[in-house]
mmCIF file of C-alpha atoms in Angstrom:
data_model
loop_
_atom_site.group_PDB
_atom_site.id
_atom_site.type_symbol
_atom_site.label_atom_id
_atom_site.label_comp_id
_atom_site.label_asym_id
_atom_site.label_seq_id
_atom_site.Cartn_x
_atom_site.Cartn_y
_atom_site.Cartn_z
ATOM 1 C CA UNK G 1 0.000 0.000 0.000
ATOM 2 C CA UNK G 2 1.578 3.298 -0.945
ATOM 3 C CA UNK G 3 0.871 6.217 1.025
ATOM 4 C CA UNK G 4 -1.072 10.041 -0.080
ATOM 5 C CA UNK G 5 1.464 12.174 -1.541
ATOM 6 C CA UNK G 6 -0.524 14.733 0.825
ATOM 7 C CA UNK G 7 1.218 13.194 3.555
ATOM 8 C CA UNK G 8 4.853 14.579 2.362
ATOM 9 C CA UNK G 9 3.739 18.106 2.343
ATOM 10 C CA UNK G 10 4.626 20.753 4.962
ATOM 11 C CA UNK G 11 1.407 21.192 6.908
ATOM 12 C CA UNK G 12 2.751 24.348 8.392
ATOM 13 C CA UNK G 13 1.899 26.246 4.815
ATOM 14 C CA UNK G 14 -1.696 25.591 5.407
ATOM 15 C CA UNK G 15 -2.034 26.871 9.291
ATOM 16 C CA UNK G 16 -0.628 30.060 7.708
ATOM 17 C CA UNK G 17 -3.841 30.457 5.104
ATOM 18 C CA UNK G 18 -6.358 28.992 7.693
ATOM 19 C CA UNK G 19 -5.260 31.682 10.868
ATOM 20 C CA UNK G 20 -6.263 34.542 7.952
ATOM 21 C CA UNK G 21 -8.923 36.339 9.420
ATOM 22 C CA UNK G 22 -12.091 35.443 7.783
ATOM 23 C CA UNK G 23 -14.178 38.658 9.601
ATOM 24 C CA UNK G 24 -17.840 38.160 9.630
ATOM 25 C CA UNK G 25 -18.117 35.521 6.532
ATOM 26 C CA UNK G 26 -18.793 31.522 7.241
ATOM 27 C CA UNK G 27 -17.682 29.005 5.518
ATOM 28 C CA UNK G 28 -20.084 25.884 5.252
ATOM 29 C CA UNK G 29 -19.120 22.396 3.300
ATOM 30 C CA UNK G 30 -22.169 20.905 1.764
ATOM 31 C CA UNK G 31 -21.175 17.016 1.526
ATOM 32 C CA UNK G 32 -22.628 14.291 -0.080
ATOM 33 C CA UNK G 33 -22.541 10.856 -1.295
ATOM 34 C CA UNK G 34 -21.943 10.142 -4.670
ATOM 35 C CA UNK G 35 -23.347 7.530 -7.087
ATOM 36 C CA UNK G 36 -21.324 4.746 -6.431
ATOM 37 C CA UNK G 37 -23.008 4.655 -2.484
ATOM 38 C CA UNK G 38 -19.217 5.035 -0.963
ATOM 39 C CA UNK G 39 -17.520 8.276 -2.087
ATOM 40 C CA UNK G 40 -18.087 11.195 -0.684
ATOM 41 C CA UNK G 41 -18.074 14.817 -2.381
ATOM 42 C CA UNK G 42 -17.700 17.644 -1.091
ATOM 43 C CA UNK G 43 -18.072 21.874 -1.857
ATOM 44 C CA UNK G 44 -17.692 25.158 0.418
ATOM 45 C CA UNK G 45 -20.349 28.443 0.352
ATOM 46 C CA UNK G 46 -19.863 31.144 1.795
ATOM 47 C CA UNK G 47 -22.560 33.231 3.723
ATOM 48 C CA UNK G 48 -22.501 36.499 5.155
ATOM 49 C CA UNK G 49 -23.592 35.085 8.885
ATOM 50 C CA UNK G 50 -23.815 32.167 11.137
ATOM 51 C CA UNK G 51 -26.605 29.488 10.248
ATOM 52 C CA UNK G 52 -28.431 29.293 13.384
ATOM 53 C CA UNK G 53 -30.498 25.995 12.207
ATOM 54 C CA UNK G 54 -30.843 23.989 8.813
ATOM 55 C CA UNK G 55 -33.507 25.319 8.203
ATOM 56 C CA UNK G 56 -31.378 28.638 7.545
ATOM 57 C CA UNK G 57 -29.393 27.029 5.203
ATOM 58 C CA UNK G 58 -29.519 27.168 1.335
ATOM 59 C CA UNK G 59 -30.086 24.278 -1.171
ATOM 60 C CA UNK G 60 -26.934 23.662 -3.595
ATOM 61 C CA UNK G 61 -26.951 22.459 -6.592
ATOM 62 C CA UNK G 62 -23.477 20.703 -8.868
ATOM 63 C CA UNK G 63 -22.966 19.098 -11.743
ATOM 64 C CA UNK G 64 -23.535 15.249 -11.448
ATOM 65 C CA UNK G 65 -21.428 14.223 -14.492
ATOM 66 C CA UNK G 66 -18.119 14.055 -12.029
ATOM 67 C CA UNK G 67 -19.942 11.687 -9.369
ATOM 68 C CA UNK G 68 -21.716 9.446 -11.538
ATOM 69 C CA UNK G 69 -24.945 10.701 -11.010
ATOM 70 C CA UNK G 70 -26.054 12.201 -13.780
ATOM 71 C CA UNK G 71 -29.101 10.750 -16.012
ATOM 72 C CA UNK G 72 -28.599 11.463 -19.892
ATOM 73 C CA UNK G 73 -28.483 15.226 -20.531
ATOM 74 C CA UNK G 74 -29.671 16.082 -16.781
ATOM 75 C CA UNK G 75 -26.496 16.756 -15.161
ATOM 76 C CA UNK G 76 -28.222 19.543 -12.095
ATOM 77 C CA UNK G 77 -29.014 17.760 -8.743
ATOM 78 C CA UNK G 78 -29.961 19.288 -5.697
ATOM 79 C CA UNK G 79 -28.291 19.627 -2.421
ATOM 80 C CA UNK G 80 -30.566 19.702 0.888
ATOM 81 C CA UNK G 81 -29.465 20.692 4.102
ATOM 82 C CA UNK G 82 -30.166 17.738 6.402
ATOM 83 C CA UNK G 83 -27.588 18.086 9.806
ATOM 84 C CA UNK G 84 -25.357 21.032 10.738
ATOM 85 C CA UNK G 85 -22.751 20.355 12.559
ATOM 86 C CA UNK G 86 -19.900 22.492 14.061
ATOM 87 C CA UNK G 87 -16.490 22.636 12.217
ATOM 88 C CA UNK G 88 -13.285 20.939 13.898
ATOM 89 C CA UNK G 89 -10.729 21.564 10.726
ATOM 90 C CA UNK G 90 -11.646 24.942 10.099
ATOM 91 C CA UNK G 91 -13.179 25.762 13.433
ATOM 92 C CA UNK G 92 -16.191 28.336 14.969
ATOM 93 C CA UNK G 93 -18.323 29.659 13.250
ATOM 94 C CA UNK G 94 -17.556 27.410 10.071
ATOM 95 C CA UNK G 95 -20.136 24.415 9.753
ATOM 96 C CA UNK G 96 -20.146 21.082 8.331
ATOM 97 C CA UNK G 97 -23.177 20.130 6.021
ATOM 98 C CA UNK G 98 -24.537 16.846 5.427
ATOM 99 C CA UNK G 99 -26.898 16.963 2.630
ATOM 100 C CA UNK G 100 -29.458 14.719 0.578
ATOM 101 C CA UNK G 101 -29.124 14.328 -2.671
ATOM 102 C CA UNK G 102 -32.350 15.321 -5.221
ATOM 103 C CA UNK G 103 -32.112 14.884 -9.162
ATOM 104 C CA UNK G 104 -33.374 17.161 -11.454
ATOM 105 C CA UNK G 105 -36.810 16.551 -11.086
ATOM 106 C CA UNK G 106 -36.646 16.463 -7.059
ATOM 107 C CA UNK G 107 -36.753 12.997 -6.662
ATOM 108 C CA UNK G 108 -34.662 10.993 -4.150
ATOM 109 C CA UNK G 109 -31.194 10.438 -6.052
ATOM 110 C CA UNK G 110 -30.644 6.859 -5.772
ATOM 111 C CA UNK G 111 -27.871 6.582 -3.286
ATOM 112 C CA UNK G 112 -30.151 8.992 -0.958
ATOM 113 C CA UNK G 113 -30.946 6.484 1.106
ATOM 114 C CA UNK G 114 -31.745 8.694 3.776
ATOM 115 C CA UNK G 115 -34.867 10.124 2.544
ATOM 116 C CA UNK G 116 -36.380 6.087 2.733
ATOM 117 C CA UNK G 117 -34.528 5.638 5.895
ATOM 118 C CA UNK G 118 -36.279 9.052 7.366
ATOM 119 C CA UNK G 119 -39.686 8.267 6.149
ATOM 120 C CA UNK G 120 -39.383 4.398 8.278
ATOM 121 C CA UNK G 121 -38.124 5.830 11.383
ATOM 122 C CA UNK G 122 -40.988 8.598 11.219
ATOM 123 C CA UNK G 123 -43.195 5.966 11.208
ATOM 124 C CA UNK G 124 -41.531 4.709 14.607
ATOM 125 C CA UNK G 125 -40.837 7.788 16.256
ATOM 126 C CA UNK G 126 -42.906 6.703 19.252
ATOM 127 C CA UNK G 127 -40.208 4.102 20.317
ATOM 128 C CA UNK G 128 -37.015 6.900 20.248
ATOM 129 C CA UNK G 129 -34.884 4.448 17.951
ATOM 130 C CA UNK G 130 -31.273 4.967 18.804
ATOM 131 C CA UNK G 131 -28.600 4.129 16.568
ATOM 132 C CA UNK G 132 -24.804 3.608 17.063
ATOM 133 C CA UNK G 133 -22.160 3.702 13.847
ATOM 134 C CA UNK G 134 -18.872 2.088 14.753
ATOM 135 C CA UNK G 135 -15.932 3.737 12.207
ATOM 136 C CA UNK G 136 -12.722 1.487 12.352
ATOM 137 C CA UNK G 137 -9.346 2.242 10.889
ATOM 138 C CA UNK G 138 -5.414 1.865 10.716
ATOM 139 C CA UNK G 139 -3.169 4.688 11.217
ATOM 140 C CA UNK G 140 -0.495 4.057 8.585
ATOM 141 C CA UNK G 141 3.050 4.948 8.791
ATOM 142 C CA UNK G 142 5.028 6.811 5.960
ATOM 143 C CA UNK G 143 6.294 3.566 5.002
ATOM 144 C CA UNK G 144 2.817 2.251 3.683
ATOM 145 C CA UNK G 145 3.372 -0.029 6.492
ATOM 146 C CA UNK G 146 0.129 -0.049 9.843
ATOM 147 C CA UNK G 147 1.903 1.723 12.595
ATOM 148 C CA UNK G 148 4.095 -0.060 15.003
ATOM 149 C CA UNK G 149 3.369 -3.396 13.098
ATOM 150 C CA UNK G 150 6.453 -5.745 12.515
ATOM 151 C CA UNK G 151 8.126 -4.417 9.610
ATOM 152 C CA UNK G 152 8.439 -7.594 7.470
ATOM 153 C CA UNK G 153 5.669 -9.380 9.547
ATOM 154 C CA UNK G 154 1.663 -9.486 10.882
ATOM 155 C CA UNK G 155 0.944 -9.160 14.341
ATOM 156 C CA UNK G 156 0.892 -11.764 16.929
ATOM 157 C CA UNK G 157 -2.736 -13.471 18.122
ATOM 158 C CA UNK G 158 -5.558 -11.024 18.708
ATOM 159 C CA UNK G 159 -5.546 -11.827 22.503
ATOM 160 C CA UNK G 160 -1.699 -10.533 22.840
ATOM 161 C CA UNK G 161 -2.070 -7.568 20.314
ATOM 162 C CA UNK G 162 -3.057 -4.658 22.161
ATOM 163 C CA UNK G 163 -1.130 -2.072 22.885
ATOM 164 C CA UNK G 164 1.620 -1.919 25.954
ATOM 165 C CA UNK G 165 0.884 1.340 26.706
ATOM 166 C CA UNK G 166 5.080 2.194 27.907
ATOM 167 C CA UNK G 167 5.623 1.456 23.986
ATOM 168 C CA UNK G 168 7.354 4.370 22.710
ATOM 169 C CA UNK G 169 5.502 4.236 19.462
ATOM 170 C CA UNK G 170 1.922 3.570 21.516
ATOM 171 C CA UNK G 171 2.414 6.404 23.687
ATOM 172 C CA UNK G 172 2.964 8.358 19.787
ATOM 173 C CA UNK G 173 -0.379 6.773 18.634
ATOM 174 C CA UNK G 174 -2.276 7.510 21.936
ATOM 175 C CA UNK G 175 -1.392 11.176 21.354
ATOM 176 C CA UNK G 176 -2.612 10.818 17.718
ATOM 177 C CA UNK G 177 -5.765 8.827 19.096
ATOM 178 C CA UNK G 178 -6.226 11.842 21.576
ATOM 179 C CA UNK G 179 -5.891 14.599 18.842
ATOM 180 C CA UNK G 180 -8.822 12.807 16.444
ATOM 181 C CA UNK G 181 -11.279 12.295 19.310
ATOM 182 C CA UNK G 182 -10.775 16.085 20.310
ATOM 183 C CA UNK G 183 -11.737 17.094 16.887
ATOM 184 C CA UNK G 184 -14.904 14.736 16.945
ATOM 185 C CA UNK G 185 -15.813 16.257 20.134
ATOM 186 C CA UNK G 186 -18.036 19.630 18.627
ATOM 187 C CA UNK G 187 -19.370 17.599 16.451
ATOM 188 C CA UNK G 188 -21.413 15.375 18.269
ATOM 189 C CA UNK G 189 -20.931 12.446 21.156
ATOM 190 C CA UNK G 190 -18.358 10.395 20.356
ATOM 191 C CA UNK G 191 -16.107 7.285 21.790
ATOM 192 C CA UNK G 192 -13.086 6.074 21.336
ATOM 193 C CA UNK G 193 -11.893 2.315 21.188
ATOM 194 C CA UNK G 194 -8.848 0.301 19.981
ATOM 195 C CA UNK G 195 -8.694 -2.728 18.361
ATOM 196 C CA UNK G 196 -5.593 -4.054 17.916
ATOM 197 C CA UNK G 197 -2.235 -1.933 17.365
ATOM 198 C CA UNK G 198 -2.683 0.978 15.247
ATOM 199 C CA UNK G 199 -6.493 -0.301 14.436
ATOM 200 C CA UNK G 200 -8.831 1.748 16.664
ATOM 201 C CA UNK G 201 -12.895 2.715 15.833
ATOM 202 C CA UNK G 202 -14.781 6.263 16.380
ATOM 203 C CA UNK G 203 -18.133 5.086 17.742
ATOM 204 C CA UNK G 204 -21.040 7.690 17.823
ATOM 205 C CA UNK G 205 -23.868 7.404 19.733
ATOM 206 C CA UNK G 206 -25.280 4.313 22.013
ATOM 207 C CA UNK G 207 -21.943 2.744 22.564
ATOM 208 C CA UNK G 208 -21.375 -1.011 21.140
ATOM 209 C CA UNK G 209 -19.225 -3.868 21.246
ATOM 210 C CA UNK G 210 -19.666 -5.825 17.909
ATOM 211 C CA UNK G 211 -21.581 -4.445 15.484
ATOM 212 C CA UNK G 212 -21.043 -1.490 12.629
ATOM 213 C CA UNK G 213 -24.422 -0.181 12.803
ATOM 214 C CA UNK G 214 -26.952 -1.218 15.798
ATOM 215 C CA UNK G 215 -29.994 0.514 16.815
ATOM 216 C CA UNK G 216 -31.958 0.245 20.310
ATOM 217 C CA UNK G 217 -35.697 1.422 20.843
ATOM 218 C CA UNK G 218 -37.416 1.993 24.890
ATOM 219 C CA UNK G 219 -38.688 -1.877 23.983
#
């Protein structure tokens, strides 16, 4: 596995554009998923003041020729505001968007699963359904290589393969660990578990031991 050639670049350029004062203006990122169900898309507005709700928030539109959504000749869909949620890259007042997707004709795109999802749990509203989304990943070192793994090896059994937590390179990773949790935090209610070394998972909401996405009702 080879790594992002983002990961050579000198990060300090960047912190030197993003402490530019940005005065009253917010920046919001609509993002969406594309048409293969998986990728996600992304693009910035600016408004002149803080969105205090959704409902404050604008529709977008792109063209869906560059993320396989597009039908024939109708290349416009529709972005709608769905969840706001507070910034931890570029920081207060700047929001993150997640938006449904609409075609042309303001139907459902077909990887807008949300609208059908939405509609169900409507139904069931009565019960509070509660859902928890378990995100797993490898931090990888610059080497291509999972972080702290044997460097011509696997690990040992899953029983002996988390972390000693005197390990110079765990005590590295637990700082890493503690840096992406942080940035979760204004987003939302988030946990943090490992897995095995350099494998942990960002779990949101009711907190759960073995499954990717579980929901709970009062019954």
């Amino acid at each position: 596995m080879t790594t992002s050639a983002c990961s050579h670049l000198n990060k300090g350029i960047k912190q030197v554009y993003m402490s530019l004062p940005q005065g009253e203006k917010v920046q919001v990122m609509y993002i969406w998923i594309d048409g293969t169900g998986e990728g996600l898309h992304c693009k910035t507005l600016t408004l002149d003041s803080e969105p205090k709700c959704v409902e404050g928030l604008p529709e977008g539109n792109f063209n869906a020729s560059s993320t396989l959504q597009s039908e024939g000749s109708n290349r416009d869909m529709y972005l709608v505001p769905a969840a706001v949620f507070k910034d931890p890259f570029c920081k207060d007042p700047n929001k993150l968007i997640l938006c449904e997707v609409f075609k042309y004709n303001r139907k459902p795109a077909e990887t807008n699963l949300r609208h059908t999802c939405k509609w169900i749990i409507d139904m069931v509203s009565n019960q509070h359904p509660w859902f928890g989304m378990e995100q797993e990943y490898t931090l990888m070192g610059t080497n291509g290589h999972p972080f702290g793994w044997p460097s011509n090896g696997f690990l040992g059994p899953h029983g002996t393969s988390w972390r000693l937590i005197t390990r110079p390179a765990c005590m590295l990773e637990s700082g890493l660990q503690g840096l992406m949790l942080r940035s979760c935090l204004p987003s939302g209610n988030f946990k943090l578990n490992p897995v095995k070394e350099s494998a942990w998972e960002i779990i949101s909401g009711w907190p759960i031991s073995s499954c990717i996405v579980c929901v709970k009702t009062l019954e």
